[in-house]
Short mmCIF file of C-alpha atoms and ligand atoms in Angstrom, two decimals:
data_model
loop_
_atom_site.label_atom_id
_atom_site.label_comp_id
_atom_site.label_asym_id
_atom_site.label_seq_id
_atom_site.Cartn_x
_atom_site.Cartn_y
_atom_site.Cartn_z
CA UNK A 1 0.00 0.00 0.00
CA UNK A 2 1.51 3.16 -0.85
CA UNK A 3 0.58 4.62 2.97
CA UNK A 4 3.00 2.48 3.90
CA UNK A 5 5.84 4.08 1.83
CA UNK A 6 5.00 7.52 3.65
CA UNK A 7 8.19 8.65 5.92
CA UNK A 8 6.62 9.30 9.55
CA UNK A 9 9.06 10.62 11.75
CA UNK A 10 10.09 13.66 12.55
CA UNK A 11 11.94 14.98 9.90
CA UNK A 12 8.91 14.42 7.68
CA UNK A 13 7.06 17.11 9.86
CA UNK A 14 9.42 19.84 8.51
CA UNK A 15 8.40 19.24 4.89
CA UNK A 16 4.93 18.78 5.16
CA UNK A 17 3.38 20.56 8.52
CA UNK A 18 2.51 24.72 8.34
CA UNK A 19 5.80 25.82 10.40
CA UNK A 20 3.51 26.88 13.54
CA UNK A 21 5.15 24.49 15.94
CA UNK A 22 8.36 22.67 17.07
CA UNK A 23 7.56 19.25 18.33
CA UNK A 24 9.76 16.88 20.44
CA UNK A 25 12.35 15.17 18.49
CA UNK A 26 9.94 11.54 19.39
CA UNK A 27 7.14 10.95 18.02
CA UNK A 28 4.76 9.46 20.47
CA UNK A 29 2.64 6.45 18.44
CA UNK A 30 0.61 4.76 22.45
CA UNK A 31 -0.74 6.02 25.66
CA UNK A 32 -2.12 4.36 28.36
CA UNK A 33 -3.03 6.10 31.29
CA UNK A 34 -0.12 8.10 32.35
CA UNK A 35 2.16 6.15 30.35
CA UNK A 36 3.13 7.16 26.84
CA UNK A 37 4.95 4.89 24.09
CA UNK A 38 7.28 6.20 21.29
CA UNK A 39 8.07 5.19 17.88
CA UNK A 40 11.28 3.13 19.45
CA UNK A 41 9.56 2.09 22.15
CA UNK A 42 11.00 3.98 24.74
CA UNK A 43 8.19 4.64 27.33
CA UNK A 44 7.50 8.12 28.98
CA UNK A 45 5.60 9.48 32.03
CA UNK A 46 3.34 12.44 30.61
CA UNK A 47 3.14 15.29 33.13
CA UNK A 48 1.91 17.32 29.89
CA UNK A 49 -1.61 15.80 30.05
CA UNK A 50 -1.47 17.03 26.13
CA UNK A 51 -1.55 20.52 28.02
CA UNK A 52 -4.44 19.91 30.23
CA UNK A 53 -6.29 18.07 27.99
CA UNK A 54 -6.38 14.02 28.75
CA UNK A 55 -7.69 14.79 32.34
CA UNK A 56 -8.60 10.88 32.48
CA UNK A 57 -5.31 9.76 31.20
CA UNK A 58 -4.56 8.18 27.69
CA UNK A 59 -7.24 5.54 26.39
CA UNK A 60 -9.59 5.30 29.54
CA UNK A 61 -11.42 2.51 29.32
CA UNK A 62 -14.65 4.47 29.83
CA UNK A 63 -14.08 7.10 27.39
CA UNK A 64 -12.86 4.37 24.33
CA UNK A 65 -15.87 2.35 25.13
CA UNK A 66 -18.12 5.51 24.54
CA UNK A 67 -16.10 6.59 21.67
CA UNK A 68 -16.87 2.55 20.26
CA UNK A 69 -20.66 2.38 21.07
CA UNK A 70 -21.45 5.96 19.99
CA UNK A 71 -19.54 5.83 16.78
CA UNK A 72 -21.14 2.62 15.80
CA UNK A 73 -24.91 4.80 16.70
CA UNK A 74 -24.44 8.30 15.34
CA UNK A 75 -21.34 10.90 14.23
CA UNK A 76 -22.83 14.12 12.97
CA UNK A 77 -26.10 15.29 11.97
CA UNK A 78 -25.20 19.18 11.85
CA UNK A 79 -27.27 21.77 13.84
CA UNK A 80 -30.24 21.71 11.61
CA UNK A 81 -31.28 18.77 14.13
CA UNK A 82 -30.72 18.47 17.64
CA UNK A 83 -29.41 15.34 19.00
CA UNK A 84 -29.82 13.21 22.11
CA UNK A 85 -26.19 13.16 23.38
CA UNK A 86 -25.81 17.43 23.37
CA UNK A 87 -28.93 17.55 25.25
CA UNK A 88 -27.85 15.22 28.13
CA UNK A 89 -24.19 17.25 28.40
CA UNK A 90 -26.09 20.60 28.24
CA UNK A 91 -28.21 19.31 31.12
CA UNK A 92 -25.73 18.10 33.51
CA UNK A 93 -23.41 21.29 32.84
CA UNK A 94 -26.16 23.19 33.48
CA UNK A 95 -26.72 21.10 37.07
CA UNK A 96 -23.18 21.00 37.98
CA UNK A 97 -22.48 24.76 37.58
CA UNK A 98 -23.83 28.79 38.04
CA UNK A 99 -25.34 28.35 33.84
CA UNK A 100 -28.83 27.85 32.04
CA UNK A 101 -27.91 27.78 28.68
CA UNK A 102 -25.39 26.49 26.93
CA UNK A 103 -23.69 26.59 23.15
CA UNK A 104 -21.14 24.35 22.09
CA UNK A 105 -18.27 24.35 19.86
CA UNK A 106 -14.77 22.47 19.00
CA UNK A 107 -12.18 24.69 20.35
CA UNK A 108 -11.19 26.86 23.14
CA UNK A 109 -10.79 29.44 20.88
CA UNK A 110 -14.28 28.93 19.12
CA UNK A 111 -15.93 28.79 22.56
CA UNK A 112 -14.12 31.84 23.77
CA UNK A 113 -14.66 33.92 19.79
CA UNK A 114 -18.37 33.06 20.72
CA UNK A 115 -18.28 34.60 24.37
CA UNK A 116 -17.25 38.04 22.94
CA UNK A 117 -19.18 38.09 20.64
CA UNK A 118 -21.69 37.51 22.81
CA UNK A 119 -20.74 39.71 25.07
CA UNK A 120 -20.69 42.14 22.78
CA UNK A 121 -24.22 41.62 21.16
CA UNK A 122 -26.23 41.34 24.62
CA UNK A 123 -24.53 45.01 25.59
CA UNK A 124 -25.11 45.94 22.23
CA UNK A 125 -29.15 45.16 22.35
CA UNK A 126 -29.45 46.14 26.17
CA UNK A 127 -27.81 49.08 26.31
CA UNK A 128 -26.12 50.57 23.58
CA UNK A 129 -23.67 49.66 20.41
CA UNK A 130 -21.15 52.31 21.71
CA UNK A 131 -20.83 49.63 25.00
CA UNK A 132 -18.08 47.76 22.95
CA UNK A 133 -15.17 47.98 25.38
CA UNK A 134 -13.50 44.59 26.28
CA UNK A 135 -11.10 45.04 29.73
CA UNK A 136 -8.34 41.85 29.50
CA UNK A 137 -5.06 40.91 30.97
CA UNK A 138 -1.74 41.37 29.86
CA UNK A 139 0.06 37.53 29.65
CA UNK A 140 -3.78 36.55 29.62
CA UNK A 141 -4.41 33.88 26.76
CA UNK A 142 -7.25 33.18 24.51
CA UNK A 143 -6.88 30.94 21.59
CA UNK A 144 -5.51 32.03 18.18
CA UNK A 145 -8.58 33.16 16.07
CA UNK A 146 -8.38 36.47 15.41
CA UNK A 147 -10.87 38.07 18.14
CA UNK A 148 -9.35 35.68 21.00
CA UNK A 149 -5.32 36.78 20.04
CA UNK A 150 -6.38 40.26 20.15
CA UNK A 151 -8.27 39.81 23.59
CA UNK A 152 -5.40 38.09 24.90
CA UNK A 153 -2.44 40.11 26.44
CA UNK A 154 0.48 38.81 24.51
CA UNK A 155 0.81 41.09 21.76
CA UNK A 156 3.69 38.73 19.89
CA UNK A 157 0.27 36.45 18.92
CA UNK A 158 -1.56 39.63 17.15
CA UNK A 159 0.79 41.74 16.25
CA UNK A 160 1.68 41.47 12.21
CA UNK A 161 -2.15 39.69 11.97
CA UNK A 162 -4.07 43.22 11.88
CA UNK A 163 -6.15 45.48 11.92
CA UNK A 164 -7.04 44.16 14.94
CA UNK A 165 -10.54 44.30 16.42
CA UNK A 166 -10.53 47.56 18.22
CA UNK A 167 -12.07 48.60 21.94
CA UNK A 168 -9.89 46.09 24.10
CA UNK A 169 -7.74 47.20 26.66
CA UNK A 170 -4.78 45.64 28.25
CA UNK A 171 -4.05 46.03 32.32
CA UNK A 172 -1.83 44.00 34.47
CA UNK A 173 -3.15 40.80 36.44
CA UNK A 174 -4.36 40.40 39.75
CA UNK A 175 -4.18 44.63 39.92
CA UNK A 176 -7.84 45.43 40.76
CA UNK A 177 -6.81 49.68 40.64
CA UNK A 178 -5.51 49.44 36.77
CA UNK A 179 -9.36 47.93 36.42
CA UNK A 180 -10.86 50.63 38.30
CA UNK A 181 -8.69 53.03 36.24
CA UNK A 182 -9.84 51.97 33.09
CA UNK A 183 -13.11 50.26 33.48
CA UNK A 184 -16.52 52.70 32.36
CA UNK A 185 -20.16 52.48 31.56
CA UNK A 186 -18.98 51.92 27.88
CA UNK A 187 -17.29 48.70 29.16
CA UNK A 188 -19.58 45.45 28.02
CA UNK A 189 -17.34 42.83 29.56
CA UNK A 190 -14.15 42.22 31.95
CA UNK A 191 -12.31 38.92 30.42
CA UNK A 192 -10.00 36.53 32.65
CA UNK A 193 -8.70 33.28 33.52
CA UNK A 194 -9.01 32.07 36.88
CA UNK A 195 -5.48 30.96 36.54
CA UNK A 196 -3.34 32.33 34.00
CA UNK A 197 -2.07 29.07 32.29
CA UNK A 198 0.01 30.29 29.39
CA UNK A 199 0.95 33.11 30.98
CA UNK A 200 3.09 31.90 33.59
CA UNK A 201 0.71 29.20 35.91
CA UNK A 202 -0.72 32.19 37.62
CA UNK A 203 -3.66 32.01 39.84
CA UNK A 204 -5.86 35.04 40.65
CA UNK A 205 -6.02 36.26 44.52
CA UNK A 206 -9.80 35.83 45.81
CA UNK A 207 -9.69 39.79 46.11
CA UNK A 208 -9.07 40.40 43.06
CA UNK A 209 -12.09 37.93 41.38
CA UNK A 210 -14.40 39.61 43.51
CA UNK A 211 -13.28 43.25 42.69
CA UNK A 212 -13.87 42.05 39.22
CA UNK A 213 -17.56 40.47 39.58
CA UNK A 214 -18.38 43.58 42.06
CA UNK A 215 -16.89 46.07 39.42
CA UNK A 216 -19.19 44.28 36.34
CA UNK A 217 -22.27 44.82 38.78
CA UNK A 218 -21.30 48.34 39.27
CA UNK A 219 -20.97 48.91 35.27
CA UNK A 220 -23.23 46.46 34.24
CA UNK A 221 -20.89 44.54 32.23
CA UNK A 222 -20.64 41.03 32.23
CA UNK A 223 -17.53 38.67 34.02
CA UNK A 224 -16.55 36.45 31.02
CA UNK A 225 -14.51 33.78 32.73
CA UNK A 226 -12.04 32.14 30.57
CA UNK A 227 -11.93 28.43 32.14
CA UNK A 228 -10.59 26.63 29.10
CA UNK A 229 -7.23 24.88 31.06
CA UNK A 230 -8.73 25.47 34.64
CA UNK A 231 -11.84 24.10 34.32
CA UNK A 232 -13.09 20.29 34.16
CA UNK A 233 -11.67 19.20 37.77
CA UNK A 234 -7.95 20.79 36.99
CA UNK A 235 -8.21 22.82 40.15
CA UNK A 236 -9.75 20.27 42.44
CA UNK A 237 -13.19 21.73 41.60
CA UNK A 238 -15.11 21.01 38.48
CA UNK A 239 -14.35 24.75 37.67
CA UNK A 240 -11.75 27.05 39.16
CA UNK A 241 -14.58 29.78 39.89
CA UNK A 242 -15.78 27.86 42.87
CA UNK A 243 -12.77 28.46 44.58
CA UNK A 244 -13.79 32.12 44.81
CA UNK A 245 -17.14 32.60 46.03
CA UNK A 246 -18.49 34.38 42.97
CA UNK A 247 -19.77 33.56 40.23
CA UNK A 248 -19.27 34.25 36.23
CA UNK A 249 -22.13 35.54 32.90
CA UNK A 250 -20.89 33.52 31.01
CA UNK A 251 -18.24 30.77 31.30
CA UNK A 252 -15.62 28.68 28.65
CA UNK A 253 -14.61 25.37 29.12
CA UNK A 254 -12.84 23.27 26.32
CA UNK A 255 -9.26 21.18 26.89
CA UNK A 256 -10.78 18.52 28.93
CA UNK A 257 -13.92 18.83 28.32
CA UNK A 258 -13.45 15.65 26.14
CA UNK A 259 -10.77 14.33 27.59
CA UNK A 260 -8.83 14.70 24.17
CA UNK A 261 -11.60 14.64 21.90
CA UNK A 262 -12.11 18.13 19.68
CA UNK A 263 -15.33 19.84 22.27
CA UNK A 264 -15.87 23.05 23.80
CA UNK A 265 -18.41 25.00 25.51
CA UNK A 266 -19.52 28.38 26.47
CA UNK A 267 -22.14 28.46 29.44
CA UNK A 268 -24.42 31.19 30.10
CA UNK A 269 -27.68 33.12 31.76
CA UNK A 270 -30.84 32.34 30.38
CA UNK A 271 -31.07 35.93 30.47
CA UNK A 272 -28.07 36.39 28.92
CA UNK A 273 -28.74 33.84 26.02
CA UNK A 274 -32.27 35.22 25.20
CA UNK A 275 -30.83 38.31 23.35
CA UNK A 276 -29.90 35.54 20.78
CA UNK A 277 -31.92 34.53 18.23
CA UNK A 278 -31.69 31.70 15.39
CA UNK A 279 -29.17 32.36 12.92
CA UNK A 280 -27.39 34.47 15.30
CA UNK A 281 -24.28 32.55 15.78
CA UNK A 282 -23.77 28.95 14.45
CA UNK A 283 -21.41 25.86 14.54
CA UNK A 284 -21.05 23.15 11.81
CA UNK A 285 -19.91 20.46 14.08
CA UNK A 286 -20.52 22.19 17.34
CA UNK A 287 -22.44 19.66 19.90
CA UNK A 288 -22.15 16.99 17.54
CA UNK A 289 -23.03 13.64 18.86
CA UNK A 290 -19.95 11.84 18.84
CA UNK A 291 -18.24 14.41 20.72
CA UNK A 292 -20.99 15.26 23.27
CA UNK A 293 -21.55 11.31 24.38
CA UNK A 294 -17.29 11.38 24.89
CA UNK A 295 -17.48 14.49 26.85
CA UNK A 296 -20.40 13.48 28.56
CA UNK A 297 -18.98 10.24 29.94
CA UNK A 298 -16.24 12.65 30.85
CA UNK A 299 -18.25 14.85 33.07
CA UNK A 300 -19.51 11.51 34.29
CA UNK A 301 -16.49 10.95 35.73
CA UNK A 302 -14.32 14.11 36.62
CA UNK A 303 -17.49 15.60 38.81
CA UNK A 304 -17.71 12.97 41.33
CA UNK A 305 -15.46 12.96 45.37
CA UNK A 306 -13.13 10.23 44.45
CA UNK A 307 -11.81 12.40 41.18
CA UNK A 308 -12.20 16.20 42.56
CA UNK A 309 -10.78 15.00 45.89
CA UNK A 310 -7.78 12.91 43.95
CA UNK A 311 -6.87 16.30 42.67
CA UNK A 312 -5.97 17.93 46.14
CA UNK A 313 -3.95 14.76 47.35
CA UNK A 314 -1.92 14.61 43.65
CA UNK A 315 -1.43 18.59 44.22
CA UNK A 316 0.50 17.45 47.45
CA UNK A 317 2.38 15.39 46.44
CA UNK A 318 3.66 17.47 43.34
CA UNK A 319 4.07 20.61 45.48
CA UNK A 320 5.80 18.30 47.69
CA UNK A 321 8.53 16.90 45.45
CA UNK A 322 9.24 19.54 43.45
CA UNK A 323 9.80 21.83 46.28
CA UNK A 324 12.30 19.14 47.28
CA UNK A 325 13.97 19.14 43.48
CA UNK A 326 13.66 23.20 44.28
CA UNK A 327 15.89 22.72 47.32
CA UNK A 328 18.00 20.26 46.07
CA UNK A 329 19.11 21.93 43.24
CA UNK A 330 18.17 25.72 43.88
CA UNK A 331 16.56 25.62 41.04
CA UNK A 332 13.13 27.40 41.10
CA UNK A 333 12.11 30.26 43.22
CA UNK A 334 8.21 29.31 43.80
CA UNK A 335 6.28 26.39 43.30
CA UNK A 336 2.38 27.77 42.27
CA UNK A 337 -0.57 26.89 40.91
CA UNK A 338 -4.13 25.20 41.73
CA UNK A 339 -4.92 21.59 41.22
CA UNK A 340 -3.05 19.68 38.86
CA UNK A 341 -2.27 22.99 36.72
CA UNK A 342 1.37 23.64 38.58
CA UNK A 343 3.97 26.03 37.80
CA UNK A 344 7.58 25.66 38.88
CA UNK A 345 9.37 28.91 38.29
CA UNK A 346 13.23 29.04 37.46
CA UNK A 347 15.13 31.26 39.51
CA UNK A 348 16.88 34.09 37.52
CA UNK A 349 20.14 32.63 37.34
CA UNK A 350 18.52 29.72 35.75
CA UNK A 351 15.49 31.44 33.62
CA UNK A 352 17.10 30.91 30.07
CA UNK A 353 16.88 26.85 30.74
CA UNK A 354 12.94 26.31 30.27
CA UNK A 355 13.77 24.56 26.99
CA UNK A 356 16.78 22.99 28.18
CA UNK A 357 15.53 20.72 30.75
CA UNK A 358 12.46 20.54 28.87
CA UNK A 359 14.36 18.56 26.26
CA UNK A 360 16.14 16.91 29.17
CA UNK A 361 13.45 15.74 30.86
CA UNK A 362 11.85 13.60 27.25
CA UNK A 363 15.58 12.01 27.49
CA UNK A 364 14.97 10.78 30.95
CA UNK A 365 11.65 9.86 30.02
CA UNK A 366 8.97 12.09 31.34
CA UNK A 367 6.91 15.00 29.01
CA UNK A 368 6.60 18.31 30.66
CA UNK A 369 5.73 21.32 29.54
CA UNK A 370 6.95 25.41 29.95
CA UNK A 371 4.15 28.55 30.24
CA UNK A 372 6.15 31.37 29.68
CA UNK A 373 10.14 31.60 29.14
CA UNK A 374 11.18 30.66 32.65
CA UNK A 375 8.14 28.47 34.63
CA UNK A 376 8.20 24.75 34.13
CA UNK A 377 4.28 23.93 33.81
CA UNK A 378 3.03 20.46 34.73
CA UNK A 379 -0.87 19.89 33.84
CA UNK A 380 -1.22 15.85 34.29
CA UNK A 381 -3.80 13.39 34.24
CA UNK A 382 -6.37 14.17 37.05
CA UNK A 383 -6.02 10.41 37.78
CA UNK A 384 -2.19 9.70 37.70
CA UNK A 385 -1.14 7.06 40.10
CA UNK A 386 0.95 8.28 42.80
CA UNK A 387 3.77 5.88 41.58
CA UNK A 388 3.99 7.64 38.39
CA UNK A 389 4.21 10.81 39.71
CA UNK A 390 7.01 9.10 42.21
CA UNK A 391 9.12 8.08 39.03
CA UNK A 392 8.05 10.89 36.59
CA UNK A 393 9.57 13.37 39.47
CA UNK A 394 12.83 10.90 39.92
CA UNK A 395 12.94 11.16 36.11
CA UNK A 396 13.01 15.09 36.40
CA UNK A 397 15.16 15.04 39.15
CA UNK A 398 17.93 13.36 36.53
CA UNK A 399 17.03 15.73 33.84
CA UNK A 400 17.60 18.92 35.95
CA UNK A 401 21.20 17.48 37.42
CA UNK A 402 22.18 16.63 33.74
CA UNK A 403 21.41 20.49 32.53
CA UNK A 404 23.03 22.03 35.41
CA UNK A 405 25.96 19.74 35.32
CA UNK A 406 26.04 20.73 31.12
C1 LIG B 1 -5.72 26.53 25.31
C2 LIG B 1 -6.48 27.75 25.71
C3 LIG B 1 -7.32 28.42 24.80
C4 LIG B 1 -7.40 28.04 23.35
O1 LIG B 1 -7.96 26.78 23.15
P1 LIG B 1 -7.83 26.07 21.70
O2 LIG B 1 -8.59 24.80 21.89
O3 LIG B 1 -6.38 25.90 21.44
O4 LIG B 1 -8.47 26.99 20.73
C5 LIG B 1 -8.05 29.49 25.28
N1 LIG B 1 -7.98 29.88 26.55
C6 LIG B 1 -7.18 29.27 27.45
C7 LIG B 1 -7.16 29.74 28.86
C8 LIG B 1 -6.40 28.19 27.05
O5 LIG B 1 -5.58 27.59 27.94
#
């Protein structure tokens, strides 16, 4: 067969993939649950969790046998009909969390484009079209359409794609005053993750949340909560905003929502929603069934004691043996994070080494991943047996000794 006579390792990626990306030298062919094969053979420890997305680990049983039964029942039917699988997710989402309506998509990005524009439309038919302005966070992240890279506070993402969509402003994290200082009646929405994840594994103090949700109220704009990496049980709650004590208009949630099948969501107010109206905003494949029944068995899952709880006792014992790597090697100067979304951060005299020991640490046989130039992000499988994390961290441990000893 001439498939067979296709080149697939990496080299091959360099002559036929859009340049976007530089993948690890291996190519990675099996998972099973924390445990990840490559093309030799050589078996890794993923503390990547394909960046927060296989929350149950590779190939759960439960999720596979979904994916079989469903795809033998029903793929795709498009939105002109509704179908049985979406309306079971959109129910339970609806019971687990703050929303009462809910659209789905395929992408954090597509879930988040759909929030602003929402956001956008319900100030624009309550209120006025001139209540356009969009408040976000510098080192905040979005997704890469072309409304989400211009909402997101990294400007090397935008910048050269433009004219960018205008009315969004840019202050600095967790600094409620630069909000006060900019926010106005014209202001339609306040955008944020709970945790910075790209940015740097940066979670937001509870003082600062609630400025935000009492400064919406005040302005009547809405709290657009970007939970695509910290929602779905990452933080040891289904979604980060619980930790807080307030709660969001609308809501994204994507990564592992499927547990590493293409879904994404954006929940809502029914009052919220109502502005909307049929052929409004639309989706091809959004909340198609194969993807909803996966996700749902998902939810299934992640949103029970055993897994949420899991979380907090895994957290532990990351915290716990990095700090002692930290010490060891006096390597990072904080350990941070919620959950299973953790960030190690290099101290200066080590910050340019991100890469390094990221390339290390594949070598010795464990994926991890970077947020920023100098904070070593770990985002695992909500599930990971304490033994792996055991070895994965020994693994590390060898990694970081052989770049410092380099
Ligand atoms: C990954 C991510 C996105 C983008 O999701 P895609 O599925 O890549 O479009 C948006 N927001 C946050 C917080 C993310 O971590």
């Amino acid at each position: 067969m001439a498939a067979e006579k296709i080149a697939v390792n990496r080299e091959t990626f360099d002559n036929v993939i859009l340049p976007v990306y530089a993948p690890a030298q291996f190519v990675p062919v099996k998972g099973k649950g924390s445990r990840v094969w490559d093309q030799q053979g050589k078996e890794y420890i993923d503390f990547s969790g394909g960046i927060a997305v296989t929350a149950l680990g590779h190939c759960h049983p439960a999720l596979v046998e979904t994916l079989k039964s469903q795809g033998e029942t029903l793929w795709h039917t498009s939105n002109v009909f509704t179908n049985e699988p979406a309306l079971r997710l959109a129910t339970k989402l609806i019971a687990a969390t703050f929303a009462e309506r809910v659209f789905f998509a395929n992408s954090g990005s597509e879930a988040n484009e759909t929030a602003f524009k929402l956001a956008r439309y319900y100030a624009c038919k309550k209120h006025s079209p001139f209540k356009s302005k969009i408040i976000a966070f510098h080192h905040g992240f979005h997704g890469r359409t072309l409304f989400t890279v211009s909402v997101g506070g990294q400007p090397k993402y935008s910048d050269g794609f433009g004219p960018k969509p205008a009315d969004i402003v840019h202050v600095p994290f967790n600094d409620l005053a630069a909000v006060k200082a900019v926010i106005d009646d014209h202001t339609c929405a306040i955008v944020v993750e709970p945790i910075q994840g790209e940015g740097g594994v940066m979670p937001a103090t509870p003082e600062f949340m609630q400025g935000l949700r009492a400064l919406c109220d005040e302005h009547q704009a809405l709290l657009v909560l970007d939970e695509v990496q910290s929602g779905m049980g990452r933080s040891g709650k289904l979604f980060a905003y619980e930790h807080y004590g307030i709660t969001p208009d609308i809501l994204t949630t994507a990564k592992a929502l499927g547990g590493g099948f293409p879904v994404s969501a954006m929940l809502t107010t029914h009052e919220i929603a109502a502005v909307m109206a049929p052929g409004a905003h639309g989706s091809t494949y959004g909340g198609n069934p194969l993807a909803c029944a996966i996700a749902e068995t998902a939810v299934d899952i992640i949103n029970t004691p055993e897994v949420l709880n899991g979380v907090a006792e895994r957290h532990q014992q990351f915290v716990a043996a990095l700090s002692a790597i930290g010490k060891q090697y006096d390597i990072f100067s904080e350990v941070r994070g919620k959950g299973l979304l953790i960030g190690a951060v290099l101290k200066p005299q080590h910050a340019s080494k991100a890469r390094d020991i990221l390339h290390a640490a594949a070598q010795q046989g464990v994926m991890i991943l970077t947020a920023g130039a100098d904070v070593m992000r770990f985002a695992p499988s909500l599930v990971i047996e304490p033994t792996d994390i055991e070895e994965g961290m020994a693994r590390l441990a060898r990694a970081i000794e052989q770049v410092l000893a380099a």
